[in-house]
PDB file of C-alpha atoms in Angstrom:
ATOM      1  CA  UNK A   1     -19.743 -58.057 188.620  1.00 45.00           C
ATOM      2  CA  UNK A   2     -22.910 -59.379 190.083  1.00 48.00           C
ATOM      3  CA  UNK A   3     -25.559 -56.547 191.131  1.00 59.00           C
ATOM      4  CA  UNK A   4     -28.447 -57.924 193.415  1.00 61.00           C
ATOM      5  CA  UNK A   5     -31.282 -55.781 194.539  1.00 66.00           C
ATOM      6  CA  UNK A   6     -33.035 -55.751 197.827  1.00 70.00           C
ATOM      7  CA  UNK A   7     -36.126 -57.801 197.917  1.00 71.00           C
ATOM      8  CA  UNK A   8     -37.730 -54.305 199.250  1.00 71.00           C
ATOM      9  CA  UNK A   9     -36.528 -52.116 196.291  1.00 71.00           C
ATOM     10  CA  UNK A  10     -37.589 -54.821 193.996  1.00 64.00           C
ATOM     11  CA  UNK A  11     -41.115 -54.637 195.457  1.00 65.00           C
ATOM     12  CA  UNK A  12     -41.029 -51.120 195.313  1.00 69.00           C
ATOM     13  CA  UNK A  13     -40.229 -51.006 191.557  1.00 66.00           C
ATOM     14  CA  UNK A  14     -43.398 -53.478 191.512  1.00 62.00           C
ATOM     15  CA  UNK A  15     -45.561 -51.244 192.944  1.00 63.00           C
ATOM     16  CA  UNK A  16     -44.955 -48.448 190.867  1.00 65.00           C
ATOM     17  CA  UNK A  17     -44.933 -50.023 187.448  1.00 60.00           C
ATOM     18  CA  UNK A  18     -48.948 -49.469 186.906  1.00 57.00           C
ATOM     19  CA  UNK A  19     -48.339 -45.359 187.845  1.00 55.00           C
ATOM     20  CA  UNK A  20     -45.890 -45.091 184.849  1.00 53.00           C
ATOM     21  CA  UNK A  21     -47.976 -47.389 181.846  1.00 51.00           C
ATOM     22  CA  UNK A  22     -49.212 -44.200 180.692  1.00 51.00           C
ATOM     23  CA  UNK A  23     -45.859 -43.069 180.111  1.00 52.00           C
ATOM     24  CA  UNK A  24     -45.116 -45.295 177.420  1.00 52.00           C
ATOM     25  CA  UNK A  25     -41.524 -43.392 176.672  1.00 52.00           C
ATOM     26  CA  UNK A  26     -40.755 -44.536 180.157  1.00 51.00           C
ATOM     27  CA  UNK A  27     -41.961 -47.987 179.859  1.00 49.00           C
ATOM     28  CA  UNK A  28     -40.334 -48.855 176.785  1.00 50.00           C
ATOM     29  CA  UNK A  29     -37.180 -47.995 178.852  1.00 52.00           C
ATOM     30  CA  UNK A  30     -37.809 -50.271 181.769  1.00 50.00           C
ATOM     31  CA  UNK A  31     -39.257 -53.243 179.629  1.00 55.00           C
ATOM     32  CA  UNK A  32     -37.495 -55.913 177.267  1.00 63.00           C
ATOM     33  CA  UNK A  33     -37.928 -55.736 173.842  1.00 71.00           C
ATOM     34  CA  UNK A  34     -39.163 -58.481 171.647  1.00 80.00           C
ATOM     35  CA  UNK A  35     -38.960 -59.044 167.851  1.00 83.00           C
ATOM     36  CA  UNK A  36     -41.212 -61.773 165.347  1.00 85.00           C
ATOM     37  CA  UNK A  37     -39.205 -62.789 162.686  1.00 88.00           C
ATOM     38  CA  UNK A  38     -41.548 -62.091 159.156  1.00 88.00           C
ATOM     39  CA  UNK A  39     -38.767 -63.238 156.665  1.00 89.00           C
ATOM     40  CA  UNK A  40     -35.764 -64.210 155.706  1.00 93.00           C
ATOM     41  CA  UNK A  41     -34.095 -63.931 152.154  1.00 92.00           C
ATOM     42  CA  UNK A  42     -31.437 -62.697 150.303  1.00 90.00           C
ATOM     43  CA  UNK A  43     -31.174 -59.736 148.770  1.00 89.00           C
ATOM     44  CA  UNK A  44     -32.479 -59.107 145.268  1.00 87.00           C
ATOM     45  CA  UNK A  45     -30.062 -57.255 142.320  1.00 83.00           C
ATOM     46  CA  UNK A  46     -27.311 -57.086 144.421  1.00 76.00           C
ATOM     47  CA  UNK A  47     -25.265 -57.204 141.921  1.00 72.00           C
ATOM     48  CA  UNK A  48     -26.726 -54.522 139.825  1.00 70.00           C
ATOM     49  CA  UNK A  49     -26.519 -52.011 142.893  1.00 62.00           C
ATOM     50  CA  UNK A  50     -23.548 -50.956 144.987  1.00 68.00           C
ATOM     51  CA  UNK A  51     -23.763 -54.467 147.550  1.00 69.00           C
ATOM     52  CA  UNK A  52     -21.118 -56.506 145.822  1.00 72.00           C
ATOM     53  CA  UNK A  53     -18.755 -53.821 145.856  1.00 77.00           C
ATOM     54  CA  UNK A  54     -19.265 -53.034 149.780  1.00 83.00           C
ATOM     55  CA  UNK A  55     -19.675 -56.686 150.565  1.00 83.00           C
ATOM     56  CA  UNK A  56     -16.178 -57.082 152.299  1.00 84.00           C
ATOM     57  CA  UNK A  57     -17.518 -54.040 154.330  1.00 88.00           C
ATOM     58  CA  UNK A  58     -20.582 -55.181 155.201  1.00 89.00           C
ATOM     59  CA  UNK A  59     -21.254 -57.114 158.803  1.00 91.00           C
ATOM     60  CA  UNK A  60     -23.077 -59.960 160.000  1.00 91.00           C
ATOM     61  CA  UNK A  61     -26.138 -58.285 162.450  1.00 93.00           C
ATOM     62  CA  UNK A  62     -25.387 -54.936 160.922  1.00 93.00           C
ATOM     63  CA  UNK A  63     -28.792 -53.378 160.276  1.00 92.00           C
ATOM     64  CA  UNK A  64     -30.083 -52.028 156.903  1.00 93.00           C
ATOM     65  CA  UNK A  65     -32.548 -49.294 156.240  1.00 93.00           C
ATOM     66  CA  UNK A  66     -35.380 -50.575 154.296  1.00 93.00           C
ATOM     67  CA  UNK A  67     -37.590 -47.236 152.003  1.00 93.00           C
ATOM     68  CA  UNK A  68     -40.200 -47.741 149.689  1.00 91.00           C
ATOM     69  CA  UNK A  69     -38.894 -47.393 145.680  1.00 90.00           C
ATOM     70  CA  UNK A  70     -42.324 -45.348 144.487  1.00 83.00           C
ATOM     71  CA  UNK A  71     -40.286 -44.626 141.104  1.00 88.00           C
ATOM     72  CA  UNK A  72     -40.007 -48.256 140.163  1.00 87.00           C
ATOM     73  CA  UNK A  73     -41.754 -48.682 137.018  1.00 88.00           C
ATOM     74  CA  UNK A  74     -41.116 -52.640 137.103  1.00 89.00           C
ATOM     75  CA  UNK A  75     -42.902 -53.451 140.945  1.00 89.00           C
ATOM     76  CA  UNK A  76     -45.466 -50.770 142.848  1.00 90.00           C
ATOM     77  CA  UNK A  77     -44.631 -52.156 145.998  1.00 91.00           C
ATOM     78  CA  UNK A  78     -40.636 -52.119 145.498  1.00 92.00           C
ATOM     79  CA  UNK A  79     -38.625 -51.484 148.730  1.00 93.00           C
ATOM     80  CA  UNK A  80     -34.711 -50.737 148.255  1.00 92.00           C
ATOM     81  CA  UNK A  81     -32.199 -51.436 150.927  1.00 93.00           C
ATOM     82  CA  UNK A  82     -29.374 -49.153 152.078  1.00 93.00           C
ATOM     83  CA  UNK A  83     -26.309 -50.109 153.757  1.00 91.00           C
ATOM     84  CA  UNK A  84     -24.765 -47.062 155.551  1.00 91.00           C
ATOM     85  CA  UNK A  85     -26.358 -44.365 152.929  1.00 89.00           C
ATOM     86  CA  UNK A  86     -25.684 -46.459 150.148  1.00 89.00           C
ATOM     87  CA  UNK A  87     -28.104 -48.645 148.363  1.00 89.00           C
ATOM     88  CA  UNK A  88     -27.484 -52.377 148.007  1.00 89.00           C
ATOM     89  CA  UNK A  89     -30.407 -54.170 146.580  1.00 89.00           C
ATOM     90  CA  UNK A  90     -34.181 -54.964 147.304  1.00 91.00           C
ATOM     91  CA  UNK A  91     -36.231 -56.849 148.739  1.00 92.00           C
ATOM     92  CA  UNK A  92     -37.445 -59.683 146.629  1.00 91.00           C
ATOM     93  CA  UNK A  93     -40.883 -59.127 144.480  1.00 89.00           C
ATOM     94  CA  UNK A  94     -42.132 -62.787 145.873  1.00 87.00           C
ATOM     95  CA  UNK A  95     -41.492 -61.312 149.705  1.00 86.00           C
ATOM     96  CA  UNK A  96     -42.217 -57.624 149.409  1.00 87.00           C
ATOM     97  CA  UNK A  97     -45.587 -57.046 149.459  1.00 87.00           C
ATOM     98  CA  UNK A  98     -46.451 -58.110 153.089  1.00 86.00           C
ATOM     99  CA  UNK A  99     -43.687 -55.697 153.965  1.00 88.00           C
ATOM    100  CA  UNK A 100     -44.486 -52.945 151.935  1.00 88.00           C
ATOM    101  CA  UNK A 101     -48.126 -52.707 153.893  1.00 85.00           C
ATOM    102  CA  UNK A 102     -45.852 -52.566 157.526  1.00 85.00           C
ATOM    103  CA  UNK A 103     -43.102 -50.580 156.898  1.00 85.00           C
ATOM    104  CA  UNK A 104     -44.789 -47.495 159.144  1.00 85.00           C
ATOM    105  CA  UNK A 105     -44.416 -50.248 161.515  1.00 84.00           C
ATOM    106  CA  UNK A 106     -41.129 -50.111 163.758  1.00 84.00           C
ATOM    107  CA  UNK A 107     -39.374 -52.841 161.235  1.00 89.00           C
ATOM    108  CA  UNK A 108     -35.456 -53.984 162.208  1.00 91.00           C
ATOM    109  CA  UNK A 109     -33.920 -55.235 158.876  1.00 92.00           C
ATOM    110  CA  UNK A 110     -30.591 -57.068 159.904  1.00 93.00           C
ATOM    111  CA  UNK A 111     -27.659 -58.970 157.987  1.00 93.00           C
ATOM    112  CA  UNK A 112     -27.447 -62.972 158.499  1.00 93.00           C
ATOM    113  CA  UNK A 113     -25.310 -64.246 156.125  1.00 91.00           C
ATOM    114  CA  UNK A 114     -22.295 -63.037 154.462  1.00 89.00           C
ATOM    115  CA  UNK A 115     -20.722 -65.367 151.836  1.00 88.00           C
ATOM    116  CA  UNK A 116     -18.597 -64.002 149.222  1.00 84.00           C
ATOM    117  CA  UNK A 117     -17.694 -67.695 147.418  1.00 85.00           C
ATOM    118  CA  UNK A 118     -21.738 -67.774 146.910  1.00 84.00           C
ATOM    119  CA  UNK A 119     -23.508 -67.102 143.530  1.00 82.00           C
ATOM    120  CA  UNK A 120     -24.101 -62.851 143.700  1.00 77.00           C
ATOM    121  CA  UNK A 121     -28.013 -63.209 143.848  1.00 78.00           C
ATOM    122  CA  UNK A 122     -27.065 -65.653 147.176  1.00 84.00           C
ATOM    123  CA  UNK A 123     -23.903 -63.471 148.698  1.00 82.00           C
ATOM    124  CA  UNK A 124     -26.340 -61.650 151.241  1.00 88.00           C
ATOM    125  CA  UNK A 125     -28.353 -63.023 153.501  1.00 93.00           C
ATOM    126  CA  UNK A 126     -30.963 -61.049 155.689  1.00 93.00           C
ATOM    127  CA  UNK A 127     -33.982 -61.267 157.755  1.00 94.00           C
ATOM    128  CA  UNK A 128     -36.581 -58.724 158.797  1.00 92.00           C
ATOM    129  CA  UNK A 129     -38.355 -58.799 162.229  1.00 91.00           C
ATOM    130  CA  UNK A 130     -41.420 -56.893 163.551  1.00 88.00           C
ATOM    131  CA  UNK A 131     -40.287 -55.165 167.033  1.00 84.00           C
ATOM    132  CA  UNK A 132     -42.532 -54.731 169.514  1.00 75.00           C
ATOM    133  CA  UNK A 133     -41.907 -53.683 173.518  1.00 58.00           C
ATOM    134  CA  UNK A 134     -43.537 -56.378 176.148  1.00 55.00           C
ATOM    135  CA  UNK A 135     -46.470 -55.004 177.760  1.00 55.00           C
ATOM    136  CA  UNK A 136     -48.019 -56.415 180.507  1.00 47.00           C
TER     137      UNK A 136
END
């Protein structure tokens, strides 16, 4: 079903736009979002953690939650990944250190690839993006 507006109500959603930047909860609402991909790579140890077990589970664009490791005596800047509450792997030492610094950062970590047949170190694919609303 195709909704059209009025070219009048349109306008008059115009004109009020600058009265509610301030209210950024309220802008985020009305605007788009956008998202910059900063990397993509499969997840590191997943076989050592719980991600080979869940794999048949796990869903292509599900999201993950991504939380600093401070514990890990091998890599200070260590971030695990958790599927549903349950830990599946890191993210790789070569790509975590960028990410580390902008986790505070609204980050959206999301599944890409699923392939069972692959080697385990290759059987999940993900990518992490940076999102951010459009402001004019």
């Amino acid at each position: 079903m195709n909704k059209h507006i009025s070219r009048k109500t349109f306008l008059i959603y115009l004109l009020q736009l600058p009265f509610f930047r301030w209210n950024l909860k309220a802008f985020h609402l009305v605007q788009p979002e956008t998202r910059y991909l900063l990397n993509k790579f499969s997840i590191a140890e997943f076989c050592f953690d719980e991600g080979v077990n869940i794999l048949e589970k796990m869903k292509i664009w599900e999201t993950l939650r991504m939380k600093r490791d401070a514990n890990n005596k091998y890599d200070n800047h260590a971030i695990e990944l958790h599927w549903q509450n349950v830990k599946v792997g890191f993210v790789p030492m070569s790509d975590n250190r960028h990410l580390f610094r902008l986790l505070e950062l609204d980050l959206v970590c999301t599944i890409l690839e699923i392939n069972p047949d692959e080697e385990t170190w290759q059987m999940c694919k993900i990518k992490v993006e940076l999102k951010h609303p459009i402001l004019f």
